[in-house]
Coordinates of C-alpha atoms in Angstrom, one line a residue:
M1 CA -9.6 12.8 4.1
S2 CA -7.5 15.3 6.1
M3 CA -10.2 17.7 7.3
D4 CA -13.7 16.3 7.1
R5 CA -15.5 16.4 10.5
V6 CA -18.3 13.9 11.5
L7 CA -19.6 12.0 14.5
E8 CA -18.0 9.1 16.2
P9 CA -18.9 5.4 16.6
S10 CA -18.4 3.5 19.9
A11 CA -15.4 1.2 20.7
Q12 CA -15.1 -2.5 21.5
A13 CA -12.3 -4.5 22.9
S14 CA -11.0 -8.2 23.2
D15 CA -7.9 -10.3 23.1
W16 CA -6.2 -11.6 20.0
G17 CA -3.3 -13.8 18.8
A18 CA -0.7 -13.9 16.1
V19 CA 1.8 -16.1 14.4
R20 CA 5.2 -14.7 13.2
P21 CA 6.7 -16.6 10.3
R22 CA 10.5 -16.9 9.7
P23 CA 10.9 -16.7 5.9
L24 CA 14.7 -16.2 5.8
A25 CA 15.8 -19.5 7.5
L26 CA 16.2 -21.5 4.3
R27 CA 18.0 -18.7 2.6
A28 CA 20.4 -18.4 5.5
V29 CA 21.2 -22.2 5.5
S30 CA 21.8 -22.1 1.8
S31 CA 24.1 -19.1 2.1
V32 CA 26.2 -20.8 4.8
F33 CA 26.7 -24.0 2.9
W34 CA 27.5 -22.4 -0.4
G35 CA 29.9 -20.1 1.4
V36 CA 31.7 -23.1 2.9
S37 CA 31.9 -24.9 -0.5
D38 CA 33.4 -21.7 -2.1
A39 CA 35.9 -21.5 0.7
A40 CA 36.9 -25.2 0.1
W41 CA 37.4 -24.4 -3.6
A42 CA 39.6 -21.5 -2.8
A43 CA 41.6 -23.6 -0.4
G44 CA 42.1 -26.3 -3.1
V45 CA 43.4 -23.8 -5.6
G46 CA 45.7 -22.3 -3.0
A47 CA 47.0 -25.8 -2.1
S48 CA 47.8 -26.6 -5.7
Q49 CA 49.7 -23.3 -6.1
A50 CA 51.5 -23.9 -2.8
R51 CA 52.6 -27.4 -4.0
R52 CA 54.1 -25.9 -7.1
D53 CA 55.9 -23.2 -5.2
L54 CA 57.2 -25.8 -2.7
G55 CA 58.7 -27.9 -5.6
R56 CA 60.6 -24.9 -6.9
W57 CA 61.9 -24.1 -3.4
L58 CA 63.0 -27.7 -2.8
A59 CA 64.9 -27.8 -6.1
D60 CA 67.3 -25.2 -4.7
R61 CA 67.8 -27.0 -1.3
P62 CA 70.7 -29.3 -0.6
R63 CA 70.6 -32.7 -2.4
A64 CA 70.2 -34.6 0.9
I65 CA 66.9 -32.9 1.8
S66 CA 65.6 -33.3 -1.8
H67 CA 66.7 -36.9 -1.9
G68 CA 64.9 -37.7 1.4
I69 CA 61.6 -36.2 0.2
R70 CA 61.8 -38.1 -3.1
Q71 CA 61.9 -41.3 -1.0
V72 CA 58.3 -40.8 -0.1
P73 CA 56.4 -43.4 -2.2
D74 CA 55.0 -41.9 -5.3
R75 CA 51.7 -43.8 -4.8
V76 CA 51.1 -42.0 -1.4
R77 CA 51.8 -38.6 -2.8
D78 CA 49.8 -39.1 -6.0
G79 CA 46.9 -40.7 -4.1
A80 CA 46.6 -37.6 -1.8
V81 CA 46.6 -35.3 -4.8
A82 CA 44.0 -37.4 -6.6
G83 CA 41.8 -37.5 -3.6
G84 CA 41.9 -33.7 -3.2
L85 CA 41.1 -33.2 -6.9
S86 CA 38.2 -35.7 -6.7
L87 CA 36.8 -33.9 -3.7
F88 CA 37.0 -30.6 -5.6
D89 CA 35.3 -32.1 -8.6
H90 CA 32.3 -33.2 -6.5
R91 CA 32.1 -30.1 -4.3
W92 CA 28.8 -28.9 -5.9
R93 CA 27.1 -32.3 -5.3
I94 CA 28.3 -32.4 -1.7
A95 CA 27.3 -28.8 -1.0
T96 CA 23.9 -29.3 -2.6
L97 CA 23.2 -32.5 -0.6
S98 CA 24.3 -30.8 2.6
S99 CA 22.0 -27.8 1.9
L100 CA 19.0 -30.1 1.2
L101 CA 19.6 -32.0 4.4
A102 CA 20.0 -28.8 6.4
A103 CA 16.9 -27.4 4.8
A104 CA 14.9 -30.5 5.8
A105 CA 16.1 -30.1 9.4
V106 CA 15.2 -26.4 9.5
L107 CA 11.7 -27.1 8.0
G108 CA 11.1 -29.6 10.8
Q109 CA 11.7 -26.8 13.3
L110 CA 9.5 -24.2 11.4
S111 CA 6.1 -25.9 11.8
P112 CA 4.0 -23.1 13.2
Q113 CA 2.6 -23.5 16.7
P114 CA -1.0 -22.2 16.8
V115 CA -1.3 -19.2 19.1
H116 CA -4.8 -18.5 17.9
A117 CA -7.3 -21.0 16.7
Q118 CA -7.8 -19.1 13.4
A119 CA -4.2 -18.3 12.9
T120 CA -2.7 -21.6 12.0
S121 CA -3.0 -21.2 8.2
M122 CA -3.8 -18.6 5.6
P123 CA -7.5 -18.9 4.5
A124 CA -8.0 -20.6 1.2
R125 CA -9.9 -17.6 -0.1
V126 CA -6.8 -15.4 0.3
M127 CA -4.6 -17.9 -1.5
S128 CA -7.0 -18.2 -4.4
A129 CA -7.3 -14.4 -4.6
T130 CA -3.5 -14.2 -5.1
L131 CA -3.8 -16.4 -8.1
V132 CA -6.5 -14.2 -9.5
V133 CA -4.4 -11.2 -9.2
Q134 CA -1.6 -12.8 -11.1
S135 CA -3.9 -13.5 -14.0
R136 CA -5.8 -10.2 -14.0
K137 CA -6.6 -9.0 -17.5
P138 CA -5.7 -5.4 -18.5
L139 CA -8.7 -3.0 -18.9
V140 CA -9.9 -2.3 -22.4
P141 CA -11.3 1.0 -23.8
G142 CA -14.9 1.7 -22.7
P143 CA -17.9 3.2 -24.5
A144 CA -16.9 6.1 -26.9
A145 CA -19.9 8.2 -25.8
L146 CA -18.9 8.1 -22.2
Q147 CA -15.3 8.8 -23.1
R148 CA -16.4 11.9 -25.0
R149 CA -18.6 13.1 -22.2
L150 CA -15.8 12.8 -19.6
E151 CA -13.5 14.8 -21.9
E152 CA -16.2 17.5 -22.3
L153 CA -16.7 17.7 -18.5
A154 CA -13.0 18.0 -17.8
A155 CA -12.5 20.7 -20.5
A156 CA -15.4 22.7 -19.1
Y157 CA -14.0 22.5 -15.6
G158 CA -10.9 24.3 -16.7
E159 CA -8.4 23.1 -14.1
P160 CA -6.2 19.9 -13.8
V161 CA -8.6 17.0 -13.1
G162 CA -8.3 13.2 -13.3
V163 CA -11.3 11.0 -14.0
A164 CA -11.6 7.3 -14.6
V165 CA -14.6 4.9 -14.8
A166 CA -14.3 1.2 -15.0
D167 CA -17.0 -1.5 -15.4
V168 CA -16.2 -4.1 -12.8
S169 CA -17.6 -7.1 -14.6
E170 CA -17.0 -6.1 -18.3
G171 CA -13.4 -5.0 -17.7
W172 CA -13.4 -1.7 -19.7
V173 CA -12.2 1.8 -18.6
T174 CA -12.7 5.3 -19.8
S175 CA -10.5 8.2 -18.4
V176 CA -9.2 11.7 -18.7
Q177 CA -5.6 12.1 -17.4
G178 CA -6.1 8.6 -16.2
D179 CA -2.4 7.7 -16.0
A180 CA -1.3 11.0 -14.4
P181 CA -0.6 10.9 -10.6
F182 CA -2.9 13.1 -8.5
P183 CA -2.7 13.8 -4.7
Q184 CA -4.7 11.1 -2.9
Q185 CA -5.0 12.7 0.5
S186 CA -7.3 10.5 2.6
V187 CA -8.2 8.2 -0.3
S188 CA -5.0 6.5 0.8
K189 CA -6.8 5.4 4.0
L190 CA -8.4 2.7 1.8
W191 CA -5.1 1.0 1.2
V192 CA -4.3 1.1 4.9
A193 CA -7.7 -0.6 5.7
I194 CA -7.1 -3.3 3.0
T195 CA -3.6 -4.0 4.5
A196 CA -5.2 -4.4 8.0
M197 CA -7.8 -6.8 6.6
Q198 CA -5.1 -8.8 4.9
A199 CA -3.4 -9.1 8.3
I200 CA -6.7 -10.3 9.8
D201 CA -7.1 -12.9 6.9
E202 CA -3.6 -14.2 7.7
G203 CA -4.3 -14.4 11.5
R204 CA -1.8 -11.7 12.4
M205 CA -4.4 -9.4 13.8
A206 CA -8.1 -9.5 14.8
L207 CA -10.9 -7.0 14.4
D208 CA -11.7 -7.2 18.2
Q209 CA -8.0 -6.8 19.2
T210 CA -7.6 -4.3 22.0
V211 CA -5.6 -1.1 21.1
L212 CA -4.5 1.6 23.4
L213 CA -4.1 5.1 22.1
T214 CA -1.9 7.5 24.0
P215 CA -1.4 11.3 23.7
Q216 CA 1.5 10.6 21.3
D217 CA -1.0 9.0 18.9
R218 CA -2.7 12.3 18.1
S219 CA -2.4 13.4 14.5
V220 CA -3.5 16.5 12.6
F221 CA -6.7 18.2 11.3
N222 CA -9.7 15.8 11.4
Q223 CA -9.2 13.4 14.3
P224 CA -12.3 13.1 16.5
I225 CA -10.9 10.0 18.3
S226 CA -8.2 12.2 19.8
Y227 CA -10.8 13.9 22.0
Q228 CA -11.2 10.5 23.7
I229 CA -7.5 10.3 24.6
T230 CA -6.7 11.2 28.2
E231 CA -3.4 11.2 30.0
T232 CA -3.8 7.5 30.6
G233 CA -4.8 6.8 27.0
Y234 CA -7.9 5.5 25.3
A235 CA -8.7 1.8 24.8
T236 CA -10.5 0.8 21.6
T237 CA -10.3 -2.0 19.0
V238 CA -9.0 -2.5 15.4
R239 CA -12.7 -2.6 14.3
D240 CA -13.3 0.8 15.7
L241 CA -10.1 2.3 14.2
L242 CA -11.1 0.8 10.8
R243 CA -14.6 2.3 11.0
R244 CA -13.3 5.7 12.1
A245 CA -10.7 5.8 9.3
L246 CA -13.2 4.9 6.5
I247 CA -16.4 6.4 7.7
Q248 CA -15.2 9.5 9.4
S249 CA -11.8 9.8 7.7
D250 CA -10.2 10.1 11.2
N251 CA -6.5 10.8 10.8
A252 CA -5.4 9.6 14.2
A253 CA -7.4 6.4 13.8
N254 CA -5.7 5.9 10.4
D255 CA -2.2 6.6 11.7
K256 CA -2.7 4.1 14.6
L257 CA -4.0 1.5 12.2
M258 CA -1.0 2.0 9.9
S259 CA 1.4 1.6 12.8
L260 CA -0.3 -1.7 13.8
V261 CA 0.1 -3.3 10.4
G262 CA 3.8 -2.3 10.1
G263 CA 3.9 1.3 9.0
P264 CA 4.1 2.7 5.4
D265 CA 6.4 -0.2 4.3
A266 CA 3.7 -2.7 4.9
I267 CA 1.2 -0.7 2.8
R268 CA 3.7 -0.4 0.0
E269 CA 4.4 -4.2 0.2
L270 CA 0.7 -4.9 -0.2
L271 CA 0.3 -2.5 -3.2
H272 CA 3.2 -4.3 -4.9
G273 CA 2.2 -7.8 -3.9
K274 CA -1.4 -7.3 -5.1
A275 CA -0.2 -5.7 -8.4
L276 CA -2.0 -2.4 -7.6
D277 CA 0.0 -0.3 -10.1
G278 CA -0.1 3.5 -10.2
I279 CA -0.7 3.9 -6.4
K280 CA 1.9 5.3 -4.0
L281 CA 2.0 5.8 -0.2
A282 CA 4.7 7.7 1.6
E283 CA 3.8 8.5 5.2
D284 CA 1.1 8.5 7.7
E285 CA -1.2 11.6 7.9
K286 CA 0.7 13.6 10.4
H287 CA 4.1 13.2 8.7
L288 CA 2.5 13.8 5.2
Q289 CA 0.7 17.0 6.1
A290 CA 3.8 18.3 7.9
H291 CA 5.8 17.5 4.8
I292 CA 3.3 19.3 2.5
S293 CA 3.4 22.4 4.7
G294 CA 7.2 22.6 4.9
L295 CA 7.5 21.3 8.4
V296 CA 9.1 18.2 9.9
W297 CA 6.8 16.4 12.3
T298 CA 7.8 16.2 15.9
P299 CA 5.8 15.2 19.1
D300 CA 5.8 18.9 20.0
L301 CA 3.2 19.4 17.2
S302 CA 0.7 17.0 18.6
P303 CA -1.1 19.3 21.2
Y304 CA -4.2 21.0 19.9
G305 CA -3.3 24.1 17.8
A306 CA 0.5 23.5 17.9
F307 CA 0.6 22.3 14.2
D308 CA -1.4 25.3 12.9
A309 CA 0.7 27.7 15.0
A310 CA 4.0 26.3 13.7
R311 CA 2.8 26.4 10.1
S312 CA 1.7 30.0 10.4
R313 CA 5.2 31.0 11.5
L314 CA 6.8 29.6 8.3
A315 CA 8.1 32.1 5.7
P316 CA 5.8 32.3 2.7
E317 CA 8.6 31.1 0.4
V318 CA 9.1 28.0 2.5
R319 CA 5.5 27.0 2.3
E320 CA 5.3 27.8 -1.4
A321 CA 8.4 25.7 -2.2
A322 CA 7.0 22.8 -0.2
M323 CA 3.6 23.0 -1.9
Q324 CA 5.0 23.2 -5.4
A325 CA 7.2 20.2 -4.7
Y326 CA 4.2 18.2 -3.6
L327 CA 2.1 19.2 -6.6
A328 CA 4.9 18.4 -9.0
D329 CA 5.4 14.9 -7.6
P330 CA 2.8 14.0 -5.0
Y331 CA 4.2 11.8 -2.2
D332 CA 0.9 10.0 -2.0
G333 CA 0.2 10.2 -5.7
A334 CA -2.1 7.8 -7.5
T335 CA -3.5 7.6 -11.0
P336 CA -7.3 7.5 -11.5
V337 CA -6.9 4.4 -13.6
G338 CA -4.8 2.7 -10.9
I339 CA -7.5 3.5 -8.3
V340 CA -10.5 2.2 -10.3
S341 CA -8.5 -0.9 -11.2
A342 CA -7.8 -1.5 -7.5
L343 CA -11.5 -0.9 -6.6
A344 CA -12.7 -3.3 -9.3
A345 CA -10.2 -6.0 -8.0
L346 CA -11.5 -5.4 -4.5
K347 CA -15.1 -5.8 -5.6
R348 CA -14.4 -9.0 -7.5
G349 CA -12.8 -10.5 -4.4
E350 CA -9.3 -10.6 -5.8
L351 CA -7.6 -8.8 -2.9
L352 CA -9.0 -10.3 0.3
S353 CA -11.2 -13.1 1.6
R354 CA -14.9 -12.8 1.0
E355 CA -15.5 -11.9 4.6
S356 CA -12.9 -9.2 4.7
T357 CA -14.0 -7.8 1.4
D358 CA -17.5 -7.5 2.7
V359 CA -16.2 -5.7 5.8
I360 CA -14.4 -3.1 3.7
L361 CA -17.3 -2.5 1.3
E362 CA -20.0 -2.4 4.0
T363 CA -17.9 0.1 5.9
M364 CA -17.2 2.3 2.8
A365 CA -21.0 2.3 2.1
K366 CA -21.5 4.1 5.5
A367 CA -19.0 6.9 4.8
R368 CA -20.3 10.2 6.2
T369 CA -17.8 12.4 4.3
G370 CA -18.5 13.9 0.9
P371 CA -22.3 13.2 0.8
R372 CA -22.7 15.6 -2.1
R373 CA -19.7 14.5 -4.2
L374 CA -20.1 11.3 -6.3
K375 CA -23.2 10.3 -4.3
G376 CA -25.0 13.6 -5.2
G377 CA -25.3 12.6 -8.8
L378 CA -26.9 9.2 -8.2
P379 CA -30.6 8.3 -8.4
A380 CA -32.2 7.0 -5.2
D381 CA -32.1 3.4 -6.4
W382 CA -28.3 3.4 -6.9
S383 CA -25.9 2.7 -4.1
I384 CA -22.3 3.8 -3.4
A385 CA -19.3 2.6 -1.3
H386 CA -16.7 5.3 -1.4
K387 CA -13.7 7.1 0.1
T388 CA -13.1 10.8 -0.1
G389 CA -9.9 12.9 0.1
T390 CA -9.6 16.6 1.1
G391 CA -6.2 18.3 1.3
Q392 CA -5.1 21.6 2.8
D393 CA -6.5 25.0 1.7
Y394 CA -3.7 27.2 0.4
R395 CA -3.8 30.7 -1.1
G396 CA -7.4 30.6 -2.1
S397 CA -7.3 27.1 -3.5
S398 CA -7.8 23.6 -2.2
I399 CA -5.4 20.7 -2.7
G400 CA -6.4 17.1 -3.5
I401 CA -10.2 17.2 -3.6
N402 CA -11.2 13.6 -4.4
D403 CA -13.9 11.0 -4.3
V404 CA -13.4 7.4 -5.4
G405 CA -15.7 4.5 -5.0
L406 CA -18.0 1.7 -6.3
I407 CA -21.4 2.7 -7.6
T408 CA -24.0 0.0 -8.2
A409 CA -27.0 0.1 -10.5
P410 CA -30.4 -1.4 -9.6
D411 CA -29.6 -4.5 -11.6
G412 CA -26.4 -5.1 -9.6
R413 CA -24.0 -3.9 -12.3
T414 CA -21.1 -2.0 -10.6
Y415 CA -18.8 0.7 -11.8
A416 CA -15.5 1.9 -10.2
V417 CA -15.3 5.7 -10.3
A418 CA -12.5 8.1 -9.4
V419 CA -12.6 11.9 -9.6
M420 CA -9.5 13.8 -8.5
L421 CA -8.9 17.5 -8.4
Q422 CA -5.3 18.4 -8.2
R423 CA -5.6 22.0 -7.1
T424 CA -8.8 23.9 -7.5
H425 CA -9.9 27.5 -7.1
K426 CA -13.5 26.7 -8.0
S427 CA -16.2 27.2 -5.4
T428 CA -17.5 24.2 -3.5
P429 CA -20.8 24.0 -5.4
Y430 CA -18.9 24.0 -8.7
R431 CA -16.7 21.2 -7.5
L432 CA -19.7 19.2 -6.4
E433 CA -21.5 19.7 -9.7
F434 CA -18.5 18.4 -11.6
M435 CA -18.3 15.2 -9.5
Q436 CA -22.1 14.7 -9.8
A437 CA -21.9 15.2 -13.5
V438 CA -19.5 12.3 -13.8
T439 CA -21.8 9.9 -11.9
R440 CA -24.8 11.1 -13.9
A441 CA -22.9 10.3 -17.1
V442 CA -22.3 6.8 -15.8
V443 CA -26.0 6.4 -15.0
E444 CA -26.9 7.6 -18.5
T445 CA -24.4 5.1 -20.0
W446 CA -26.0 2.3 -18.0
R447 CA -29.4 3.3 -19.2
G448 CA -28.2 3.3 -22.8
E449 CA -30.4 6.2 -23.7
G450 CA -27.6 8.1 -25.4
R451 CA -28.4 11.3 -23.6
M452 CA -25.7 13.0 -21.5
I453 CA -26.0 15.7 -18.9
A454 CA -26.0 19.3 -19.9
D455 CA -23.2 21.8 -19.4
L456 CA -21.7 22.2 -16.0
R457 CA -23.8 24.5 -13.7
P458 CA -23.9 24.8 -9.9
S459 CA -27.3 23.3 -9.1
E460 CA -27.3 23.9 -5.3
P461 CA -25.0 26.9 -4.6
N462 CA -25.9 26.9 -0.9
V463 CA -24.9 23.3 -0.2
A464 CA -21.4 22.7 1.3
D465 CA -19.7 19.3 1.2

């Protein structure tokens, strides 16, 4: 979430280790040997052509020279030609054998040397999770009564909204505008956190790894950790960054965590590799928020107040054009169905090891942002692990007001829920009531009583999110 403000946890620090694989070695060896074999083929063809040309040239030379050459024993000449042709005929076998021998030699050099006691191999749980992802079944339509209720709620709200509800164990989904992309805003911090936990599963990073934040690591809007950064920096841990990003929606913590795992490309690679369709990520928070505003992020915007001052100096038409471009095709866009599918896969243990899955879900359950959004519609005996998103306010409206998460009934049945408001002019109480009505509808579906919640109405007008 870009602008939520909450309290800060403490930091911890320790050392860590990593292993860096070399996945391109075999491809490079194969390329070299096939290149050599192709060159040999071209040389053979060229030699044959040259021989024919030489024959024609010799035919025109003086008889003495021609006669001398013809004295060369035919068997020697023919044997040389036959040997060359035989070599050409077997070029693929020779090249293949050479490649296999070279590959074996390279593999002998690629045995990983343990740098960390837990980093010598990928945990079995991660490998099995990959297999589950590959065989993941598509979601089927959910209860008709819930589908109708969600459609009624969306129509009553009167602005572009996306809603999706999926049963984690049963594998069904209901949605409104479920396949349309909506701005994620800080919902995207969830994918950064999952990427970080995958790196930990693979031994490339550790929760207690020491991390130093410098003044250049400041971001925009909600970033409580930035108050800890002095001129000499602020030492913390990956665990602390993860907690701040998910619990407080701290932008600076999220941006630093993203840089540690390899930047936006690493997040996109995870989304693709885990088959998390319908979810995009373009940039870290500071670059994304600058892009949405019509600015280009530079280090000059990191001091307190510099970003807001630069944005206020932009011409209104520049800001309007930038905002309209973002709304038309959100750079961080995600579909509600894509999000609930990913949340359901996370809950089932298909994305990470069991330990890492528990870390993510337990941290999401402690979120301090959006306490009156999805959570506000749940009875006391239900639980929620969620991530909110809150975009910029612009001309009397708010962009990307979201809450997504996993809500669990008293009997342990879990539903993945996503409610996303593209651009809303409604008051905060009305937004909250809409989100709460969605979770109340899920509760009524679970109860099987056939009763749905009444028309939208702000129930607590004086409560802000």
